[in-house]
Amino acid sequence: MSDDSDVYLALLASFAACSLIAVGGANAVVPEMHRQTVDIHQWLSDRTFSELFALAQAAPGPNVVFVALLGHYVAGVPGALITMFAMCAPSCTIAYGVARVIDRFKEAPWRIVIEAALVPMTIGLIAASALIVARAADRSAATVAITAASFALCYWTRVTPLLALGLAGFLGLMGLV
Amino acid sequence: MAWSRRIIVEDRRWLTPEEFNQQLAVCQILPGGNILNFSVMFGYRAGGTLGSLAAVVGLIGPPTLLMILAGMLYRRFGDLPALRGMFVGLAAAAAGLLIATVAKMVGTTVKGRLRPAHLIAAATFVTAGVLRWPLPLVIVAVMPVSIALAWWERR
């Protein structure tokens, strides 16, 4: 059992840290989650990481639920719940604290400056997430073509991203990738 | 996010569009998902501490259960040769989706001639994605510069 509790504690620590530095939301900390779970702890492979990420993208709900899937893969149902708690509780506590004093700094000039400073960082971090997922997923000409088609569909049309995921999953199921 | 806005602003009229944007702007500078932070604040406004808790559990509870179910199926069937291709395809499509998200954000927020924001985005991408620095290090290195540049641009 002590092995289990070691993993639980490691999940708790890794994701609580991710929660506090998740400026720009869950997709911005994908590089850090990958570093913690794949590179440092080696709980799962690069390939599995990108596939779990894709599964979470296909599901309803906020992006943060990806960590439940990650936690489940590492340590079952307790892992999912612990990881989700670790990822949500710290940032929600901060938001709760801010909710109590929000009227004081809604219009504060420093809030606008910080926001302007964070937006480009968020863009850079999500771009890094894209690189990590693409590097793990695109290992053949067919997968590169799917990534390109999915990009085109999501960027130039207003159809739901689920269509891109569904089509790609279907092509894969047919053995075409 | 689009859904929440439709329900909160358009259907139930709990907030005006201006109030919605203001609350969201505050959420964007806090750590954690925007919509998650938003639900904490909105829940607090509507029903105090319990309201906050209810909003968060309502937002993440059902998808978390769904993810646990998906996780069980993946562990059980993820390695079946028949399904292998499906996951490979899904992951490739998810990569395209992320790239499109980045492209859209670049299009709406840092368009125009080369500005400090472009350099900050590029520096963040290289340090976090290519060099694989730990995120706290990226934040400590890039954030002060980004804040200074944003402040300097607004003077």
Coordinates of C-alpha atoms in Angstrom, one line a residue:
Chain A
M1 CA 0.0 0.0 0.0
S2 CA 2.9 2.4 0.7
D3 CA 3.7 2.3 -3.0
D4 CA 0.2 3.6 -3.7
S5 CA 0.3 6.4 -1.2
D6 CA 3.7 7.4 -2.6
V7 CA 2.1 7.8 -6.1
Y8 CA -0.9 9.6 -4.6
L9 CA 1.4 12.1 -2.8
A10 CA 3.5 12.6 -5.9
L11 CA 0.4 13.2 -8.0
L12 CA -0.9 15.7 -5.4
A13 CA 2.4 17.6 -5.3
S14 CA 2.9 17.7 -9.1
F15 CA -0.6 18.9 -9.9
A16 CA -1.0 21.3 -7.0
A17 CA 2.1 23.0 -8.4
C18 CA 0.7 23.0 -11.9
S19 CA -2.5 24.5 -10.5
L20 CA -0.8 27.5 -9.1
I21 CA 1.2 28.2 -12.2
A22 CA -1.6 27.5 -14.7
V23 CA -1.7 31.1 -16.1
G24 CA -3.9 30.8 -19.2
G25 CA -5.7 27.6 -18.1
A26 CA -5.1 23.9 -18.2
N27 CA -3.9 23.7 -21.8
A28 CA -1.1 26.1 -21.0
V29 CA 0.4 23.7 -18.4
V30 CA 0.4 20.7 -20.7
P31 CA 4.2 21.1 -21.2
E32 CA 4.7 21.0 -17.4
M33 CA 2.3 18.1 -16.9
H34 CA 4.2 16.3 -19.7
R35 CA 7.5 17.0 -18.0
Q36 CA 6.2 15.8 -14.6
T37 CA 4.4 12.7 -15.7
V38 CA 6.4 11.5 -18.7
D39 CA 9.9 12.8 -18.2
I40 CA 10.4 12.9 -14.4
H41 CA 8.1 10.2 -13.0
Q42 CA 7.8 8.1 -16.2
W43 CA 4.3 7.1 -15.3
L44 CA 3.3 6.9 -18.9
S45 CA 4.7 7.1 -22.4
D46 CA 4.8 10.1 -24.7
R47 CA 2.3 8.3 -27.0
T48 CA -0.1 7.6 -24.2
F49 CA 0.1 11.2 -23.0
S50 CA -0.9 12.5 -26.4
E51 CA -3.7 10.0 -26.8
L52 CA -5.2 10.7 -23.4
F53 CA -5.0 14.4 -24.2
A54 CA -6.9 13.8 -27.4
L55 CA -9.6 11.8 -25.6
A56 CA -10.1 14.6 -23.1
Q57 CA -10.4 17.1 -26.0
A58 CA -13.2 15.0 -27.4
A59 CA -15.1 15.1 -24.1
P60 CA -17.4 17.8 -22.9
G61 CA -16.5 20.0 -20.0
P62 CA -13.6 22.4 -19.3
N63 CA -10.1 21.5 -20.5
V64 CA -9.0 20.8 -16.9
V65 CA -10.7 17.4 -16.9
F66 CA -7.8 16.1 -18.9
V67 CA -6.0 15.8 -15.6
A68 CA -8.6 13.4 -14.3
L69 CA -7.9 11.1 -17.2
L70 CA -4.2 11.4 -16.6
G71 CA -4.6 10.7 -12.9
H72 CA -6.8 7.7 -13.7
Y73 CA -4.2 6.2 -16.0
V74 CA -1.5 6.6 -13.3
A75 CA -3.4 5.5 -10.2
G76 CA -7.0 4.4 -11.0
V77 CA -10.1 6.1 -9.6
P78 CA -8.3 7.5 -6.4
G79 CA -5.7 8.9 -8.8
A80 CA -8.3 10.6 -10.9
L81 CA -10.0 12.2 -7.9
I82 CA -6.7 13.2 -6.2
T83 CA -5.3 14.7 -9.4
M84 CA -8.5 16.6 -10.1
F85 CA -8.6 17.9 -6.5
A86 CA -4.9 18.9 -6.6
M87 CA -5.4 20.7 -9.9
C88 CA -8.6 22.6 -8.9
A89 CA -8.4 23.3 -5.2
P90 CA -5.4 25.8 -5.1
S91 CA -6.5 27.9 -8.1
C92 CA -10.2 27.8 -7.0
T93 CA -9.2 29.0 -3.5
I94 CA -7.4 32.0 -5.0
A95 CA -10.4 32.7 -7.2
Y96 CA -12.6 32.5 -4.1
G97 CA -10.4 34.9 -2.2
V98 CA -10.5 37.3 -5.2
A99 CA -14.3 37.0 -5.5
R100 CA -14.6 38.5 -2.0
V101 CA -12.7 41.6 -3.0
I102 CA -13.3 41.7 -6.7
D103 CA -15.0 45.1 -6.8
R104 CA -11.8 46.8 -5.6
F105 CA -9.6 46.0 -8.6
K106 CA -11.9 45.3 -11.5
E107 CA -10.7 48.6 -13.1
A108 CA -7.3 48.8 -11.6
P109 CA -4.6 49.8 -14.1
W110 CA -2.2 47.2 -12.9
R111 CA -4.8 44.5 -13.7
I112 CA -4.8 45.6 -17.3
V113 CA -1.0 45.6 -17.5
I114 CA -0.8 42.1 -16.0
E115 CA -3.4 40.8 -18.4
A116 CA -1.6 42.3 -21.3
A117 CA 1.6 40.6 -20.1
L118 CA 0.0 37.2 -19.6
V119 CA -1.8 36.9 -23.0
P120 CA 1.4 36.4 -25.1
M121 CA 2.8 34.0 -22.5
T122 CA -0.4 32.0 -22.7
I123 CA -0.1 31.9 -26.5
G124 CA 3.5 30.7 -26.2
L125 CA 2.5 28.0 -23.7
I126 CA -0.3 26.7 -25.8
A127 CA 2.0 26.6 -28.8
A128 CA 4.4 24.6 -26.7
S129 CA 1.5 22.2 -25.8
A130 CA 0.8 21.9 -29.5
L131 CA 4.4 21.0 -30.3
I132 CA 4.5 18.4 -27.6
V133 CA 1.3 16.7 -28.7
A134 CA 2.2 17.0 -32.4
R135 CA 5.7 15.5 -31.8
A136 CA 4.2 12.5 -30.1
A137 CA 1.2 12.0 -32.5
D138 CA 2.7 12.8 -35.9
R139 CA 4.9 9.8 -36.7
S140 CA 3.8 9.2 -40.3
A141 CA 2.8 11.0 -43.4
A142 CA -0.9 10.1 -42.7
T143 CA -0.9 11.5 -39.2
V144 CA 0.8 14.7 -40.4
A145 CA -1.9 15.0 -43.0
I146 CA -4.6 14.5 -40.3
T147 CA -3.1 17.2 -38.2
A148 CA -3.0 19.6 -41.1
A149 CA -6.6 18.8 -42.1
S150 CA -7.8 19.2 -38.5
F151 CA -6.0 22.5 -38.3
A152 CA -7.6 23.7 -41.5
L153 CA -11.1 22.6 -40.4
C154 CA -10.8 24.3 -37.0
Y155 CA -9.1 27.4 -38.2
W156 CA -11.0 28.3 -41.4
T157 CA -14.5 26.9 -40.6
R158 CA -16.8 27.3 -37.7
V159 CA -17.7 23.6 -37.5
T160 CA -17.3 22.0 -34.1
P161 CA -13.8 20.5 -33.4
L162 CA -15.6 17.3 -32.6
L163 CA -16.0 16.8 -36.3
A164 CA -12.3 16.8 -36.8
L165 CA -11.7 14.4 -33.9
G166 CA -14.6 12.2 -35.0
L167 CA -13.4 12.0 -38.6
A168 CA -9.8 11.3 -37.6
G169 CA -10.9 8.6 -35.1
F170 CA -13.0 7.0 -37.9
L171 CA -10.2 7.0 -40.4
G172 CA -8.0 5.4 -37.8
L173 CA -10.6 2.8 -37.0
M174 CA -10.7 1.9 -40.7
G175 CA -7.0 1.3 -40.6
L176 CA -6.1 4.3 -42.8
V177 CA -3.5 6.0 -40.6
Chain B
M1 CA -16.8 29.0 -22.5
A2 CA -19.1 29.8 -25.4
W3 CA -21.8 27.7 -23.8
S4 CA -21.5 29.3 -20.4
R5 CA -21.7 32.7 -21.9
R6 CA -24.9 31.8 -23.7
I7 CA -26.6 30.4 -20.6
I8 CA -25.4 33.1 -18.2
V9 CA -25.8 36.2 -20.4
E10 CA -28.3 35.3 -23.1
D11 CA -30.7 32.7 -21.7
R12 CA -30.9 33.4 -18.0
R13 CA -29.7 37.0 -18.0
W14 CA -27.8 36.5 -14.7
L15 CA -25.1 39.0 -15.9
T16 CA -25.0 41.7 -18.5
P17 CA -22.5 41.3 -21.3
E18 CA -20.3 44.0 -19.6
E19 CA -20.4 42.3 -16.2
F20 CA -19.5 39.0 -17.9
N21 CA -16.5 40.5 -19.7
Q22 CA -15.2 42.2 -16.6
Q23 CA -15.5 39.1 -14.4
L24 CA -13.8 37.1 -17.2
A25 CA -11.0 39.6 -17.5
V26 CA -10.2 39.2 -13.7
C27 CA -10.3 35.4 -14.1
Q28 CA -7.8 35.5 -16.9
I29 CA -5.0 36.9 -14.7
L30 CA -5.6 34.3 -12.0
P31 CA -4.0 30.8 -12.2
G32 CA -6.4 28.0 -13.3
G33 CA -8.9 27.6 -16.1
N34 CA -10.8 30.7 -16.9
I35 CA -14.2 29.0 -16.8
L36 CA -13.3 27.3 -13.5
N37 CA -12.3 30.6 -11.9
F38 CA -15.4 32.2 -13.4
S39 CA -17.7 29.5 -11.8
V40 CA -16.1 30.1 -8.4
M41 CA -16.7 33.9 -8.6
F42 CA -20.1 33.6 -10.2
G43 CA -21.2 31.0 -7.6
Y44 CA -19.9 33.2 -4.8
R45 CA -21.9 36.2 -6.1
A46 CA -25.0 34.2 -6.5
G47 CA -24.9 32.1 -3.3
G48 CA -21.9 32.8 -1.1
T49 CA -19.4 30.1 -0.2
L50 CA -21.8 27.3 -0.8
G51 CA -22.8 28.8 -4.1
S52 CA -19.1 28.7 -5.1
L53 CA -18.7 25.1 -4.2
A54 CA -22.0 24.2 -6.0
A55 CA -20.9 25.9 -9.2
V56 CA -17.5 24.2 -9.2
V57 CA -18.9 20.7 -8.4
G58 CA -21.5 21.2 -11.1
L59 CA -19.0 22.3 -13.7
I60 CA -16.3 19.6 -13.1
G61 CA -18.2 16.8 -11.5
P62 CA -20.0 15.2 -14.5
P63 CA -17.0 15.5 -16.9
T64 CA -14.7 14.1 -14.2
L65 CA -16.9 11.0 -13.9
L66 CA -17.0 10.7 -17.7
M67 CA -13.2 10.9 -17.8
I68 CA -12.9 8.1 -15.3
L69 CA -15.2 6.0 -17.5
A70 CA -13.1 6.9 -20.5
G71 CA -9.9 6.1 -18.6
M72 CA -11.3 2.7 -17.7
L73 CA -12.2 1.9 -21.3
Y74 CA -8.8 3.2 -22.5
R75 CA -6.9 1.0 -20.0
R76 CA -9.1 -2.0 -21.0
F77 CA -9.2 -1.6 -24.7
G78 CA -6.6 1.0 -25.6
D79 CA -4.1 -1.5 -26.8
L80 CA -6.4 -3.6 -29.0
P81 CA -5.0 -3.6 -32.5
A82 CA -8.4 -2.7 -34.0
L83 CA -8.6 0.4 -31.9
R84 CA -5.0 1.4 -32.0
G85 CA -5.5 3.4 -35.3
M86 CA -8.4 5.3 -33.8
F87 CA -6.3 6.7 -30.9
V88 CA -3.4 7.5 -33.3
G89 CA -5.9 9.4 -35.5
L90 CA -7.5 11.2 -32.5
A91 CA -4.1 12.4 -31.2
A92 CA -3.1 13.7 -34.6
A93 CA -6.4 15.6 -34.9
A94 CA -6.0 17.0 -31.4
A95 CA -2.6 18.4 -32.4
G96 CA -4.2 20.2 -35.3
L97 CA -6.9 21.6 -33.0
L98 CA -4.3 23.0 -30.6
I99 CA -2.4 24.6 -33.5
A100 CA -5.6 26.2 -34.7
T101 CA -6.3 27.6 -31.2
V102 CA -2.9 29.2 -31.1
A103 CA -3.3 30.6 -34.6
K104 CA -6.7 32.1 -33.6
M105 CA -5.3 33.7 -30.5
V106 CA -2.4 35.1 -32.5
G107 CA -4.9 36.5 -35.0
T108 CA -7.0 38.3 -32.4
T109 CA -4.5 39.5 -29.8
V110 CA -1.1 40.1 -31.2
K111 CA -1.8 41.0 -34.8
G112 CA -0.2 43.9 -36.7
R113 CA 3.5 44.8 -36.9
L114 CA 6.1 43.1 -34.7
R115 CA 5.5 44.1 -31.1
P116 CA 7.0 43.1 -27.8
A117 CA 4.1 40.6 -27.4
H118 CA 5.4 38.6 -30.3
L119 CA 8.8 38.2 -28.8
I120 CA 7.3 37.2 -25.4
A121 CA 5.1 34.6 -27.1
A122 CA 8.1 33.3 -29.0
A123 CA 10.4 33.3 -25.9
T124 CA 7.7 31.4 -23.9
F125 CA 7.3 28.9 -26.8
V126 CA 11.0 28.2 -27.1
T127 CA 11.8 27.9 -23.4
A128 CA 8.7 25.8 -22.5
G129 CA 8.3 23.8 -25.7
V130 CA 11.7 23.4 -27.3
L131 CA 14.1 23.7 -24.4
R132 CA 11.6 22.1 -22.0
W133 CA 12.4 24.3 -19.1
P134 CA 10.3 23.7 -16.0
L135 CA 7.3 26.0 -16.1
P136 CA 8.1 27.9 -12.9
L137 CA 11.5 28.8 -14.4
V138 CA 9.8 30.0 -17.6
I139 CA 7.4 32.2 -15.6
V140 CA 10.2 33.6 -13.4
A141 CA 12.3 34.4 -16.5
V142 CA 9.7 35.7 -18.9
M143 CA 6.9 37.2 -16.7
P144 CA 8.9 40.2 -15.3
V145 CA 10.1 41.1 -18.8
S146 CA 6.5 40.8 -20.1
I147 CA 5.1 42.9 -17.4
A148 CA 7.7 45.6 -17.9
L149 CA 7.1 45.6 -21.7
A150 CA 3.3 45.8 -21.2
W151 CA 3.7 48.6 -18.8
W152 CA 6.1 50.5 -21.1
E153 CA 3.8 50.0 -24.0
R154 CA 0.8 51.5 -22.1
R155 CA 2.5 54.6 -20.8

